[in-house]
Coordinates of C-alpha atoms in Angstrom, one line a residue:
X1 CA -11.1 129.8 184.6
X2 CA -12.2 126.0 185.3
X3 CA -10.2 123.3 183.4
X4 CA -11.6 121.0 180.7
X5 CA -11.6 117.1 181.3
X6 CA -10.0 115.3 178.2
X7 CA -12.1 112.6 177.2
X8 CA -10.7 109.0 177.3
X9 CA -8.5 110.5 180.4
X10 CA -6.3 107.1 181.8
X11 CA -7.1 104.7 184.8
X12 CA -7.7 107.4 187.6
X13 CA -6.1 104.5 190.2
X14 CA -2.4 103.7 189.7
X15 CA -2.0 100.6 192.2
X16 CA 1.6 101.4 194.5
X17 CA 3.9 98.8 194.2
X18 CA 6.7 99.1 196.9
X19 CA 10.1 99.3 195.6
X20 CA 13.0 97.5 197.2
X21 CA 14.5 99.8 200.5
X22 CA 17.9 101.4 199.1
X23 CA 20.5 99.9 200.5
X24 CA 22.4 103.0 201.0
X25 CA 23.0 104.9 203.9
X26 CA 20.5 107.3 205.2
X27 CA 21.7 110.9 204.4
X28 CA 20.7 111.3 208.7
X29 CA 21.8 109.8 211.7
X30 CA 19.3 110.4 214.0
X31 CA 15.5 111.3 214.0
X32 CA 14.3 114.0 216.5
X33 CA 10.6 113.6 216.8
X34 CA 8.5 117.2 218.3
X35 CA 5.2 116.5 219.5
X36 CA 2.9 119.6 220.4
X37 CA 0.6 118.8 222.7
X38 CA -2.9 120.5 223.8
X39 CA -1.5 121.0 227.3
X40 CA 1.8 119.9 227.4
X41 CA 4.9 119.0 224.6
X42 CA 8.3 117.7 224.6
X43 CA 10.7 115.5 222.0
X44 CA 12.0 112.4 221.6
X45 CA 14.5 111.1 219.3
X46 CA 16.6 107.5 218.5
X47 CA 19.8 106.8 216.4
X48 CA 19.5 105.4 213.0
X49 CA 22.2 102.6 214.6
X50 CA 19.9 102.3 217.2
X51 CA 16.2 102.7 216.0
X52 CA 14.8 100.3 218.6
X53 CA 15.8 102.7 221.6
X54 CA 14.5 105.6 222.0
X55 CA 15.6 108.3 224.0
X56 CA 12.8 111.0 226.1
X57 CA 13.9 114.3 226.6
X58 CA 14.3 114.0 230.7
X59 CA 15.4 117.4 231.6
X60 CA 12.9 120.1 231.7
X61 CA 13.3 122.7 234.4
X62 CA 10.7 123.7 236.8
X63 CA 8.0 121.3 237.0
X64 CA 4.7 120.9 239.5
X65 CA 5.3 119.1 242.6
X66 CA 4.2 115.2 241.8
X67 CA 4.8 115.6 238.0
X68 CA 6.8 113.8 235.7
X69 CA 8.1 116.5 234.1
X70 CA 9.0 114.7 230.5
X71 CA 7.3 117.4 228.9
X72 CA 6.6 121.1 229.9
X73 CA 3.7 123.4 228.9
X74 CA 2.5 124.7 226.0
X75 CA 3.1 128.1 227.0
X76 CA 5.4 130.6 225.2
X77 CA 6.7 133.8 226.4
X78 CA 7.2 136.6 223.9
X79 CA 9.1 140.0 225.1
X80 CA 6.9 143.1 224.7
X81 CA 8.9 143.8 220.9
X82 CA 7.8 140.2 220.2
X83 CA 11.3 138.4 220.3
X84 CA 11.0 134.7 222.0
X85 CA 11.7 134.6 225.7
X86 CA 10.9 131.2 227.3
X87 CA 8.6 128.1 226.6
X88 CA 7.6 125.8 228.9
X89 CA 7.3 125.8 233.0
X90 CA 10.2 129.0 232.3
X91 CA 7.7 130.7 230.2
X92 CA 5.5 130.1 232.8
X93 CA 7.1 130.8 235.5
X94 CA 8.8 134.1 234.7
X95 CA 4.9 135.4 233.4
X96 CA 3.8 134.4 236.6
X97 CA 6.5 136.5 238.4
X98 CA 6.1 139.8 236.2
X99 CA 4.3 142.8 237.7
X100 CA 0.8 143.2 236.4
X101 CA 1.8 146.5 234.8
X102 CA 4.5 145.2 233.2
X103 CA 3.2 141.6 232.3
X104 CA 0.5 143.6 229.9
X105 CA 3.0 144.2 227.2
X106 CA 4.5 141.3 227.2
X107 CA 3.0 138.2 225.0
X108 CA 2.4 134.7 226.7
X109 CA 0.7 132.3 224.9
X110 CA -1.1 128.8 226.6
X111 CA -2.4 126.1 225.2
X112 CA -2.5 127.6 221.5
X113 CA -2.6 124.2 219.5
X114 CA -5.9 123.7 219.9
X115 CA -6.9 127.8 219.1
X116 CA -5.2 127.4 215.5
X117 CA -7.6 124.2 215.2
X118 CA -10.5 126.0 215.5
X119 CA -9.9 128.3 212.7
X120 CA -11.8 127.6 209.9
X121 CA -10.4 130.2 207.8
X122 CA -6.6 129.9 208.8
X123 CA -4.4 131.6 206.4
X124 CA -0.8 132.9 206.4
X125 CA -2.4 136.1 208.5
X126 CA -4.3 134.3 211.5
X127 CA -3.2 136.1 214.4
X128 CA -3.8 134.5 218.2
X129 CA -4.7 136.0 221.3
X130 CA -2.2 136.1 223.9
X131 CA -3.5 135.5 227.4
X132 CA -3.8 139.9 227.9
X133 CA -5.7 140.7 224.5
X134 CA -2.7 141.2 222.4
X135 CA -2.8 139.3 218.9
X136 CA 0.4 137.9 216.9
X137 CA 0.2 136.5 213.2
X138 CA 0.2 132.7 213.9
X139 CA 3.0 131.7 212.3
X140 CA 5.1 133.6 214.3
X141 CA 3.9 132.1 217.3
X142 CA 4.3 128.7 216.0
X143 CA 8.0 129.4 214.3
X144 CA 9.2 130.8 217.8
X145 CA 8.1 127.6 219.2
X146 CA 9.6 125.5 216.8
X147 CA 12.4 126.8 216.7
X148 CA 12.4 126.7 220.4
X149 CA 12.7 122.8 220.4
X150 CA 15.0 122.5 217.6
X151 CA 17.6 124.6 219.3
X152 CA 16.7 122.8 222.3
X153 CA 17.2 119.2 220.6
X154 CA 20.7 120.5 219.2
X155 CA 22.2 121.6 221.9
X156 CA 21.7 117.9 223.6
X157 CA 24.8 117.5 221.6
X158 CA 27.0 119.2 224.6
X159 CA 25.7 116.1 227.0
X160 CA 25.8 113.3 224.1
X161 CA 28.6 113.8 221.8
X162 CA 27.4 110.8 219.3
X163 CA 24.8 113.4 218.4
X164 CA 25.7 114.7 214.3
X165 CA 25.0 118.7 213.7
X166 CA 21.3 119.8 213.0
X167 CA 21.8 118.4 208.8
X168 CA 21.8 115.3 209.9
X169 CA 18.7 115.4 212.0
X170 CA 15.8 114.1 210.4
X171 CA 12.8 116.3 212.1
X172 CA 9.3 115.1 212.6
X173 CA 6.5 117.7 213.8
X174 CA 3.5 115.1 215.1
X175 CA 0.1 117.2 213.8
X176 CA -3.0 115.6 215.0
X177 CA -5.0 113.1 213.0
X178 CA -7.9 115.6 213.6
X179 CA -6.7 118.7 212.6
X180 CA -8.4 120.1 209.0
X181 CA -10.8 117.0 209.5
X182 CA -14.5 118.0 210.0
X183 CA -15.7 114.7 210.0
X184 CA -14.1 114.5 213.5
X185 CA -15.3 117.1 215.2
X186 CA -15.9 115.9 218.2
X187 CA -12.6 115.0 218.5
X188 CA -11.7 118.6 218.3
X189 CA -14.0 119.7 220.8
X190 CA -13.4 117.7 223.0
X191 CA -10.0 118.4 223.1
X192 CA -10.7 121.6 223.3
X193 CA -13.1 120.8 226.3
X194 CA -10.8 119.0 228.5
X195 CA -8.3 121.8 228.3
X196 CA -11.0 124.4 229.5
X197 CA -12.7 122.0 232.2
X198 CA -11.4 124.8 234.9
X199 CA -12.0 128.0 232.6
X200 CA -15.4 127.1 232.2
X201 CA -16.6 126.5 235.6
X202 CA -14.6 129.4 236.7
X203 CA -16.6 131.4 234.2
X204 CA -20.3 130.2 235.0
X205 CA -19.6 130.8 238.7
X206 CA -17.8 134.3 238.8
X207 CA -19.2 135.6 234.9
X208 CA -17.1 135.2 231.6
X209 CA -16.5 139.4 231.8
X210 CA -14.6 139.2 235.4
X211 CA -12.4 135.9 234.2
X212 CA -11.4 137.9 231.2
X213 CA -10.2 141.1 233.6
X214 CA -8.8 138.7 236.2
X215 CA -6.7 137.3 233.0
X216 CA -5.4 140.7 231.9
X217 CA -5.0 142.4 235.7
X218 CA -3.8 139.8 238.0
X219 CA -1.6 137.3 235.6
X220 CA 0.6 136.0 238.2
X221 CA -2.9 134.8 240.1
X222 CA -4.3 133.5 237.0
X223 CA -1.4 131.2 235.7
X224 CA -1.7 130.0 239.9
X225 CA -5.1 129.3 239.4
X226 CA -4.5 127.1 236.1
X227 CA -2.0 125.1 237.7
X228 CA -4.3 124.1 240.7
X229 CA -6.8 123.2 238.6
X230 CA -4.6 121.1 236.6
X231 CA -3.2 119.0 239.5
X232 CA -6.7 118.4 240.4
X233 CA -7.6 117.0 236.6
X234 CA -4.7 114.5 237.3
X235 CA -6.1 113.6 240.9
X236 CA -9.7 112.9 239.5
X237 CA -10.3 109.1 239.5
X238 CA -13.5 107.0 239.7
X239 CA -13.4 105.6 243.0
X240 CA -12.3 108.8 244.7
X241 CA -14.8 109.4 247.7
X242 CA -13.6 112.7 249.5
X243 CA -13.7 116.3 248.1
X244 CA -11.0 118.1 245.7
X245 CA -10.0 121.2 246.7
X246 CA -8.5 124.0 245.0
X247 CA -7.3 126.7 246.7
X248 CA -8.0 130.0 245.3
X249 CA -5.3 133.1 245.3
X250 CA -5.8 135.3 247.8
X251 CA -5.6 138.1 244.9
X252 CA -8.4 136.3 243.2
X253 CA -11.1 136.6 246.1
X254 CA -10.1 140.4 246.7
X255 CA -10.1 141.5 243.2
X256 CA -13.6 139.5 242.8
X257 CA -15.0 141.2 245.9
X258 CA -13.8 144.7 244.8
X259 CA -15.2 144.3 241.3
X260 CA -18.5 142.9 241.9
X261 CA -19.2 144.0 245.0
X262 CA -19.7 141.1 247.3
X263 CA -17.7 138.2 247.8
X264 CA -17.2 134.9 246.5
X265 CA -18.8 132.2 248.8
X266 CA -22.1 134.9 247.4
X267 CA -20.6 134.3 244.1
X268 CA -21.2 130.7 244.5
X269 CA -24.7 130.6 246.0
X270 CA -25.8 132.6 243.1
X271 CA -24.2 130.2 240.7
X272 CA -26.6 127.6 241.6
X273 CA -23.2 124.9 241.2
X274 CA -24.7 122.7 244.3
X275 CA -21.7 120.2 243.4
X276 CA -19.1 123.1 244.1
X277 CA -19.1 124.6 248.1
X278 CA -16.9 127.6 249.4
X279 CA -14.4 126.9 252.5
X280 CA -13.8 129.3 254.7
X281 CA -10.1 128.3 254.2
X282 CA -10.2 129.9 251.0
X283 CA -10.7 127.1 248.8
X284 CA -13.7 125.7 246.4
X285 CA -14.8 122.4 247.6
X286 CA -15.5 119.9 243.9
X287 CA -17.6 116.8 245.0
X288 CA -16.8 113.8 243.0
X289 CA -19.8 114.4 241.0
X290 CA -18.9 117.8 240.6
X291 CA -15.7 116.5 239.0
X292 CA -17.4 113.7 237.0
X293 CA -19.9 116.4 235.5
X294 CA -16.8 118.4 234.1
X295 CA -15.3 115.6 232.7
X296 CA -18.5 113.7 231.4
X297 CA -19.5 115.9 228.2
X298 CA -16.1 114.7 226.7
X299 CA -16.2 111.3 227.8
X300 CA -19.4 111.0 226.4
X301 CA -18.6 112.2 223.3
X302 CA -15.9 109.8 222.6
X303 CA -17.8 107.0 223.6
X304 CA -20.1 107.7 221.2
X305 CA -17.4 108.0 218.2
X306 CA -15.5 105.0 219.2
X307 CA -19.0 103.0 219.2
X308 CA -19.5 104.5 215.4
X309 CA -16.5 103.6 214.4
X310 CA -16.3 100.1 215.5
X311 CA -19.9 99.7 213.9
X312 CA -18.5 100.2 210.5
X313 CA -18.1 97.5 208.0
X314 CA -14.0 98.1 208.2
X315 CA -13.3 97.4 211.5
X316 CA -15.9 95.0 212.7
X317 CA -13.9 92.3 214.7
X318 CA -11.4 94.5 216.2
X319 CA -10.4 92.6 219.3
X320 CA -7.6 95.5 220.8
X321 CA -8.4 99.0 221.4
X322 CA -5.5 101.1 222.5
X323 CA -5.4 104.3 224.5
X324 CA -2.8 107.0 223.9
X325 CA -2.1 110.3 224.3
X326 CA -2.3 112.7 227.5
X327 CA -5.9 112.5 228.5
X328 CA -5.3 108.3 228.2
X329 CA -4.0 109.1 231.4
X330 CA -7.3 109.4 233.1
X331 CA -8.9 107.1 235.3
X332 CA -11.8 108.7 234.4
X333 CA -11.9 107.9 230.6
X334 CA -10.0 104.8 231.2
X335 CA -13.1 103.2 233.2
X336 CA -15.5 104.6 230.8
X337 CA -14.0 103.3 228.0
X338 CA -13.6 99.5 229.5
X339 CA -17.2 99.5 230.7
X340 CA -18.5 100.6 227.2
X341 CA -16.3 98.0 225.3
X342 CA -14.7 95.8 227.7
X343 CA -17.2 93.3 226.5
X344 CA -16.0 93.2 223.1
X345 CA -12.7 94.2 222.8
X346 CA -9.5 94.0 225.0
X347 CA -8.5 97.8 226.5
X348 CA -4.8 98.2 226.6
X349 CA -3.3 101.3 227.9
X350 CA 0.6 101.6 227.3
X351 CA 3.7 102.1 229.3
X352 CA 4.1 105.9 229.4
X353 CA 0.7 106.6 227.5
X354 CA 1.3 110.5 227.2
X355 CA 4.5 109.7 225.4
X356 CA 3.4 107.2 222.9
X357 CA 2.5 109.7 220.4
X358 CA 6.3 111.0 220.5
X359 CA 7.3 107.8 220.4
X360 CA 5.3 106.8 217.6
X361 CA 6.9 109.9 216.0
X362 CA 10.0 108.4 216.0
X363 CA 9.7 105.2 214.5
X364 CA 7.9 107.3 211.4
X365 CA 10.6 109.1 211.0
X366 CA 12.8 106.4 211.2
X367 CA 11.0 104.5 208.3
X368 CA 8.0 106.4 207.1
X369 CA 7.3 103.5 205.0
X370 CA 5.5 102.5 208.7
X371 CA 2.2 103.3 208.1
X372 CA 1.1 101.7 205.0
X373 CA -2.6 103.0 204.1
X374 CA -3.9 106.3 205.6
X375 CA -8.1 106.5 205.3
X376 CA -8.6 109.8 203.4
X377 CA -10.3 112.4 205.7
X378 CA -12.1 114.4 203.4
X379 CA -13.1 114.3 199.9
X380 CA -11.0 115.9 197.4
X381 CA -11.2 117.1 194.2
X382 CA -11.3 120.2 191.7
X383 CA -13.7 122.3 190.1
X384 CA -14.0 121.7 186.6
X385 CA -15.9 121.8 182.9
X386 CA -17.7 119.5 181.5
X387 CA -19.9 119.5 178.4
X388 CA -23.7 120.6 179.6
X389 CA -26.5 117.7 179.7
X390 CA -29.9 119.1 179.4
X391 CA -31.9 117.4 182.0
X392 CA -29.2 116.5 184.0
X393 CA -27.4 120.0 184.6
X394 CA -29.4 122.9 186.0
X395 CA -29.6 125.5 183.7
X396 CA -27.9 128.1 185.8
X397 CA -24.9 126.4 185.3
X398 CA -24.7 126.5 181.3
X399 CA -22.1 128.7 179.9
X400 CA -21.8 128.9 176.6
X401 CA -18.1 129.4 175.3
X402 CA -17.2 129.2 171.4
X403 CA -20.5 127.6 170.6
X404 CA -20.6 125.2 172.8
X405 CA -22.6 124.5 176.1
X406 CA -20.4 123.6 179.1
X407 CA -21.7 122.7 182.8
X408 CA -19.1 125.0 185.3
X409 CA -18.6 123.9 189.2
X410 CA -18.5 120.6 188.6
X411 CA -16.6 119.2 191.3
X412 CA -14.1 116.4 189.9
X413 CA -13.6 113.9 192.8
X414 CA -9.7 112.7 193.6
X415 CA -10.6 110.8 196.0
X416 CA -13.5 110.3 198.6
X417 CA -14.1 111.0 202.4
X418 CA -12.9 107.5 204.4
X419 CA -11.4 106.1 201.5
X420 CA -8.2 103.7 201.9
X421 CA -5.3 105.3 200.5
X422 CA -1.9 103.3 200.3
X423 CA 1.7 104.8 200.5
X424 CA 2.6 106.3 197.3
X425 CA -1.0 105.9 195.6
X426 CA -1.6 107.9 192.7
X427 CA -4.4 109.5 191.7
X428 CA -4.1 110.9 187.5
X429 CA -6.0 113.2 185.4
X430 CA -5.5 115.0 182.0
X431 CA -6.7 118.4 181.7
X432 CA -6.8 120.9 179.0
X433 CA -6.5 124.5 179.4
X434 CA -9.5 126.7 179.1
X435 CA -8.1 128.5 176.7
X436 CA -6.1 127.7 173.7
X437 CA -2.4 129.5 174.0
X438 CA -3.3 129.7 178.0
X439 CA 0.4 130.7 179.6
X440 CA -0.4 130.5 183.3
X441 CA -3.1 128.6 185.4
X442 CA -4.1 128.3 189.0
X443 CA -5.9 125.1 189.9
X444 CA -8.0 125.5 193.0
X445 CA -8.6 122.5 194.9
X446 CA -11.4 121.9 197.3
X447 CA -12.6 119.5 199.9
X448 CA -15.7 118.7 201.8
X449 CA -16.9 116.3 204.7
X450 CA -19.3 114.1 202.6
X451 CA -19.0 111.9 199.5
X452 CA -21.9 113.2 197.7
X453 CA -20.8 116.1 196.2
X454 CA -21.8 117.5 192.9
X455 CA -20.6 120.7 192.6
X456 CA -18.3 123.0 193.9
X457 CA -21.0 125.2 195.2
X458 CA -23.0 122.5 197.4
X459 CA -22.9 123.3 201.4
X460 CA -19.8 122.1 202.6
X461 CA -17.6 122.7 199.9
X462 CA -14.8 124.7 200.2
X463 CA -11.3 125.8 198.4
X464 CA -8.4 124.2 200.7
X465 CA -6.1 124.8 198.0
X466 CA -3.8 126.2 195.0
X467 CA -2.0 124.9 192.3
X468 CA 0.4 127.2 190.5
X469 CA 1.8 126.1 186.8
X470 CA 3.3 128.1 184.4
X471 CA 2.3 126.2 181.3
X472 CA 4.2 126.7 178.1
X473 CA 3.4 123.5 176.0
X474 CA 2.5 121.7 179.4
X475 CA -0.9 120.6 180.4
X476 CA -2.2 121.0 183.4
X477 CA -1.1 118.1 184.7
X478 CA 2.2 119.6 184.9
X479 CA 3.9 116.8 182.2
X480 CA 4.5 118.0 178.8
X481 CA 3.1 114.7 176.4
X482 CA 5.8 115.2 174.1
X483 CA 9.1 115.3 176.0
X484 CA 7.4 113.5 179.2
X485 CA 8.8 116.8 180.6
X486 CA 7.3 117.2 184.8
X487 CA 6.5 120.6 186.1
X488 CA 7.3 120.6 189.6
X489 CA 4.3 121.9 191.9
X490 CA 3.6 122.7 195.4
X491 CA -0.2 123.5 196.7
X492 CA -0.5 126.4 199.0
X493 CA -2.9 125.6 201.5
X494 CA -3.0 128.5 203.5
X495 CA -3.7 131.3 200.4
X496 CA -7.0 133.1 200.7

């Protein structure tokens, strides 16, 4: 069913106006903010006494030699009955120590933020990949996680007594402005990019089908290899003259030789990589440029957003630009960035900059009231009924119901893609039911990239949504017009 529009339906706009703060006391005393990060995560959190300091979690064990280690990997450890076993450099670490046999039942898990991002179709039964083969709904990897850091936060309460029991915590999850956002997808990518800078030379040098074996066979040489190829991310920098090296695993060049044949400086050669050289001390020699080719598909791609965006009507003017988050770390992006805009705009790269998204975290969650108008990232709306037009409505969308002609699909826009949307905006409709004595109605709600749409069957269009309402005398705007009666409403966005 599709619901009818009313005619005469009110003011779709209701301007916010900001109430005055409550004066009474927050029902939490402290806000514990979780950030999940592509390669690495951690927490912060700050007193409600206290909002102005805020505290970094300082104590992760394990660690790489040189590394701040305010946040640990994104890796989780399952057992082989699924049951959590360690996150972070101990997930890590104890995968890395596992026999081969015995580390192919088990379930470890790296850098899976990005994975759920680029499901299209995520629902309630996504499953992930663990690094072996071996697939897990989702959720469950997520929930172990979570609940990971939450028992983590609370148990800070042992070394800070001031901290109240876990009902007192307000919790804030950070979830990246460019998840669910097609319009950004760049952003996604080359997220995803910079994560895989090492798996992807790996794999056009030694073949995609080996790296996968190598993953399953030898983990303890695998997670090795990651880690040397992320020290040598960090060490990239423009001005560096002299060659990175990463040293292979010993395991890695005998397992290659054994399964291909011949040997890995051959490997190379074939490759045609002229910017990556074999030592004979086992290691691959990256040039400079060989680095700055790994990293320059990414940086190029954001250049070319950030220039797009600061071409836009909204933010012409803009004299700061700020970087954050963990790849703002590199020198790399940092000098590409200044020579692009430096011209117009001053760069500014925090204190910390791969904490400043935790940190942000915690001022939102001590007054969400912070961030005053969001810019919508889609275009929302729902599929609806209207009364047919001849000439205007194509005729394979006529349906004729009691009589009368009606247009279906019409896509009823809530609000549009890049559209300014203040805290505690409202957007109204009035609906009728399809049909009269109608009990029970599911609203589906969809969303698309573009502000053109027509119908909910143009190219791009698709359901994000549900709305459940048990009607009675209620409308589908879950509120009863004689009572002023409100039907409480949540949307799934994760049904099929």
């Amino acid at each position: 069913w599709a619901p009818i529009p009313l005619q005469g339906c009110p003011n779709p706009c209701v301007p916010w106006q900001p109430e005055a703060r409550s004066q009474q006391t927050p029902s939490f005393s402290v806000v514990v903010a979780i950030d999940f990060g592509t390669t690495s995560s951690g927490y912060a959190f700050s007193f409600t006494s206290d909002p102005e300091a805020i505290h970094m979690m300082r104590k992760w064990e394990g660690g790489d030699p040189g590394v701040a280690n305010q946040k640990t990997p994104t890796s989780l450890l399952l057992t082989p009955e699924g049951t959590f076993h360690s996150f972070g450099y101990t997930a890590r670490d104890y995968y890395h120590d596992l026999d081969p046999e015995e580390a192919r039942e088990w379930f470890y898990f790296e850098k899976f933020k990005m994975k759920i991002h680029s499901t299209s179709d995520l629902t309630m039964k996504t499953e992930l990949e663990a690094v072996n083969g071996k697939k897990m709904p989702a959720l469950e990897v997520f929930a172990h996680a979570l609940r990971f850091f939450k028992q983590h936060a609370v148990q800070l309460k042992d070394q800070c007594p001031s901290l109240p029991e876990s009902d007192a915590i307000r919790w804030v999850l950070t979830v990246p402005a460019i998840w669910k956002q097609p319009a950004k997808q760049f952003m996604r990518e080359a997220a995803y990019k910079v994560g895989g800078l090492g798996r992807k030379l790996l794999c056009h040098i030694f073949g995609d089908d080996f790296i996968a074996t190598f993953k399953a066979k030898r983990p303890a040489a695998w997670v090795d290899l990651t880690i040397a190829f992320e020290a040598r991310k960090r060490a990239a920098a423009p001005s560096r003259s002299s060659p990175l090296n990463i040293s292979l695993p010993f395991s890695f060049i005998d397992f290659y030789r054994k399964h291909r044949g011949h040997n890995v400086e051959t490997a190379l050669r074939k490759s045609n990589v002229n910017l990556v050289k074999w030592s004979s001390q086992g290691m691959l020699r990256m040039s400079p440029e060989a680095m700055n080719e790994l990293f320059q598909p990414t940086i190029t791609h954001i250049i070319q957003h950030i220039d797009a965006l600061l071409k836009k009507p909204e933010v012409r003017g803009v004299k700061f630009l700020f970087l954050v988050g963990g790849f703002a770390e590199s020198a790399m992006l940092q000098r590409a960035v200044q020579a692009a805009f430096g011209h117009r705009c001053r760069l500014i790269v925090p204190q910390d900059v791969g904490l400043t998204i935790l940190k942000g975290a915690v001022l939102f969650g001590l007054d969400p009231g912070v961030v005053r108008v969001r810019r919508s990232p889609l275009t929302y709306g729902v599929g609806v009924l209207n009364k047919f037009v001849e000439g205007k409505h194509p005729r394979e969308k006529l349906l004729v119901k009691e009589g009368k002609n009606w247009c279906t699909d019409i896509f009823e826009k809530f609000v549009a893609v890049d559209q300014s949307v203040a805290l505690g905006e409202v957007v109204q409709r009035s609906y009728c039911p399809a049909r009269p004595g109608q009990r029970r109605t599911v609203i589906n709600i969809y969303c698309c990239d573009t502000d053109d749409v027509v119908y909910i069957t143009d190219p791009g269009v698709r359901k994000c949504g549900t709305i459940s309402l048990e009607l009675g005398d209620i409308k589908v705007t879950a509120l009863d017009t004689r009572t002023a009666r409100s039907v409480r409403a949540t949307i799934d966005f994760l049904s099929n």
